């Protein structure tokens, strides 16, 4: 039998347990929840650049687009109603993630995933059949509810299932599925845009049912996490599940004992929403707000939603614009793999800092390249070679995001909350993320019209701020068991002042280990 916990470099424990096939498969299935979010992000931009779609639902934009051949390139897509189509989904996701918090806590993580998939399925059907703007927008609201539930439950599920040493890798499966969803959407748009009869957009929108079907069915086969089982009063089932996910020959007694302690503490908490405001959770609350806010202020969704529109604006032909979205989509997927394989070794901080620096440089270069050609008038033509350089730097920027803020924006918030405030904390994370996804989706075309190439400098400025924020305020969380994260905050130069000694309740064994100078502790009784 494997031994008990050992102390790792951060001062927290390292439980025995490897990557079992069972945990791997449950995590892959759960991660497919990311597909619906990704598909959605990727599909809107392409659809809104298809002429038959614009003619049917947004004739005014269509007319303006025709005129723009001679006029200001920066402003040809600026239209509030069109932006509402893209962004309505995110408002719905924002609101629904609060309801999802209750479902996730009371019924378990699995039923939130199921509810998310099912609502998304209905939304997809409505969108594919849309005859008017109302149907389009109601469909998108349902899609949004689906995303709210999935993004609430999936990251938490993954972080709870994973052994601490592999948590980063398994959790980033979610982001990987997001990027695969975005890429699939870009490819599908590329194909459907070629349908001469003009109903290609319907296929694009209706195909959202495929990822929705996958997570809806998949979730039915998923077991719930030991953490959630204990919290909901099923201690024996929880212990059996822990044994199953860590491996039959592994001694899980210590990890189990610590889960029970965490659960006892969480039972004392009646109001997770009020509780999260307590002084001792100041660090977690700050991260739950700032990490998603910053993730969106990287400006990534300008590329993700509007890549075809943006490339079109830059003077690429319609087909070439859709193709460029495929290229950025591919870069996004492959660069995410880099973080999967490095996040538990290099740690979160190194990826954040390196990715941030890369994004800053690329945004300044892209802004400058556009400024040189279009200036402030927005009139100009981009020669082929020049356009290739713009695409190259956009790709480098996407890569920087894809191994830093993309995956870590979901991983870090899901691993820092103690059990008692985890669903509430995750809801704040999801809703802040959605709020700013909404703001950017809603404002981008108008911002481009007014700020022109300066928009890229604007986002670069934000990335400078967030990189400094990480350097100063985010401690390293790699390899630390999720129910022991308090130790990390307690030893941080800034956040420690908010946490009193008596707030640090980790399993009794930890105290024993600390006292023995970090030598391996005996297996729990
Ligand atoms: C973000 C999305 C973004 C995507 C790009 C996700 O982590 O939350 O807003 O579109 O990454 O891959």
GROMACS .gro file of N, CA and C in nm, residues 265-286 417-418 420-421 428 495 497-500 502-505:
model
  108
  265UNK      N    1  -1.646   2.184   0.862
  265UNK     CA    2  -1.638   2.330   0.867
  265UNK      C    3  -1.741   2.393   0.776
  266UNK      N    4  -1.760   2.332   0.660
  266UNK     CA    5  -1.852   2.395   0.566
  266UNK      C    6  -1.995   2.383   0.614
  267UNK      N    7  -2.023   2.282   0.700
  267UNK     CA    8  -2.160   2.268   0.750
  267UNK      C    9  -2.195   2.379   0.847
  268UNK      N   10  -2.092   2.437   0.908
  268UNK     CA   11  -2.118   2.545   1.004
  268UNK      C   12  -2.163   2.672   0.932
  269UNK      N   13  -2.142   2.672   0.803
  269UNK     CA   14  -2.171   2.793   0.727
  269UNK      C   15  -2.312   2.788   0.671
  270UNK      N   16  -2.396   2.880   0.717
  270UNK     CA   17  -2.534   2.880   0.669
  270UNK      C   18  -2.550   2.960   0.541
  271UNK      N   19  -2.473   3.065   0.532
  271UNK     CA   20  -2.493   3.158   0.420
  271UNK      C   21  -2.364   3.176   0.342
  272UNK      N   22  -2.343   3.090   0.243
  272UNK     CA   23  -2.217   3.102   0.168
  272UNK      C   24  -2.197   3.241   0.109
  273UNK      N   25  -2.306   3.306   0.071
  273UNK     CA   26  -2.292   3.438   0.006
  273UNK      C   27  -2.245   3.543   0.104
  274UNK      N   28  -2.298   3.535   0.228
  274UNK     CA   29  -2.254   3.632   0.328
  274UNK      C   30  -2.114   3.595   0.374
  275UNK      N   31  -2.093   3.467   0.384
  275UNK     CA   32  -1.967   3.418   0.436
  275UNK      C   33  -1.846   3.459   0.352
  276UNK      N   34  -1.868   3.461   0.224
  276UNK     CA   35  -1.754   3.492   0.136
  276UNK      C   36  -1.705   3.635   0.156
  277UNK      N   37  -1.788   3.716   0.222
  277UNK     CA   38  -1.749   3.854   0.248
  277UNK      C   39  -1.661   3.868   0.372
  278UNK      N   40  -1.647   3.757   0.447
  278UNK     CA   41  -1.568   3.768   0.570
  278UNK      C   42  -1.422   3.798   0.540
  279UNK      N   43  -1.361   3.865   0.640
  279UNK     CA   44  -1.224   3.913   0.622
  279UNK      C   45  -1.128   3.801   0.582
  280UNK      N   46  -1.147   3.683   0.640
  280UNK     CA   47  -1.050   3.577   0.611
  280UNK      C   48  -1.056   3.528   0.467
  281UNK      N   49  -1.162   3.562   0.396
  281UNK     CA   50  -1.171   3.521   0.255
  281UNK      C   51  -1.141   3.635   0.159
  282UNK      N   52  -1.082   3.743   0.211
  282UNK     CA   53  -1.059   3.860   0.127
  282UNK      C   54  -0.974   3.825   0.004
  283UNK      N   55  -0.872   3.741   0.025
  283UNK     CA   56  -0.784   3.707  -0.088
  283UNK      C   57  -0.864   3.635  -0.196
  284UNK      N   58  -0.942   3.535  -0.154
  284UNK     CA   59  -1.017   3.457  -0.252
  284UNK      C   60  -1.120   3.544  -0.325
  285UNK      N   61  -1.186   3.631  -0.250
  285UNK     CA   62  -1.287   3.716  -0.310
  285UNK      C   63  -1.222   3.809  -0.414
  286UNK      N   64  -1.107   3.864  -0.376
  286UNK     CA   65  -1.036   3.953  -0.468
  286UNK      C   66  -1.003   3.879  -0.598
  417UNK      N   67  -1.087   2.830  -0.348
  417UNK     CA   68  -1.191   2.849  -0.246
  417UNK      C   69  -1.203   2.729  -0.153
  418UNK      N   70  -1.216   2.752  -0.023
  418UNK     CA   71  -1.251   2.641   0.065
  418UNK      C   72  -1.392   2.591   0.031
  420UNK      N   73  -1.667   2.546   0.174
  420UNK     CA   74  -1.790   2.615   0.217
  420UNK      C   75  -1.828   2.732   0.127
  421UNK      N   76  -1.732   2.790   0.059
  421UNK     CA   77  -1.769   2.902  -0.028
  421UNK      C   78  -1.739   2.872  -0.175
  428UNK      N   79  -1.926   3.388  -0.861
  428UNK     CA   80  -1.874   3.524  -0.879
  428UNK      C   81  -1.777   3.524  -0.997
  495UNK      N   82  -0.149   3.878   0.181
  495UNK     CA   83  -0.279   3.822   0.224
  495UNK      C   84  -0.275   3.765   0.365
  497UNK      N   85  -0.208   3.892   0.635
  497UNK     CA   86  -0.262   3.983   0.737
  497UNK      C   87  -0.414   3.968   0.755
  498UNK      N   88  -0.480   3.907   0.657
  498UNK     CA   89  -0.625   3.892   0.668
  498UNK      C   90  -0.666   3.761   0.735
  499UNK      N   91  -0.570   3.675   0.759
  499UNK     CA   92  -0.603   3.542   0.810
  499UNK      C   93  -0.544   3.521   0.949
  500UNK      N   94  -0.632   3.504   1.046
  500UNK     CA   95  -0.585   3.482   1.184
  500UNK      C   96  -0.536   3.339   1.198
  502UNK      N   97  -0.616   3.115   1.405
  502UNK     CA   98  -0.721   3.016   1.429
  502UNK      C   99  -0.806   2.988   1.305
  503UNK      N  100  -0.784   3.069   1.199
  503UNK     CA  101  -0.857   3.041   1.075
  503UNK      C  102  -0.796   2.926   0.996
  504UNK      N  103  -0.676   2.888   1.035
  504UNK     CA  104  -0.608   2.783   0.959
  504UNK      C  105  -0.639   2.646   1.018
  505UNK      N  106  -0.750   2.588   0.973
  505UNK     CA  107  -0.784   2.453   1.017
  505UNK      C  108  -0.762   2.361   0.901
   0.00000   0.00000   0.00000
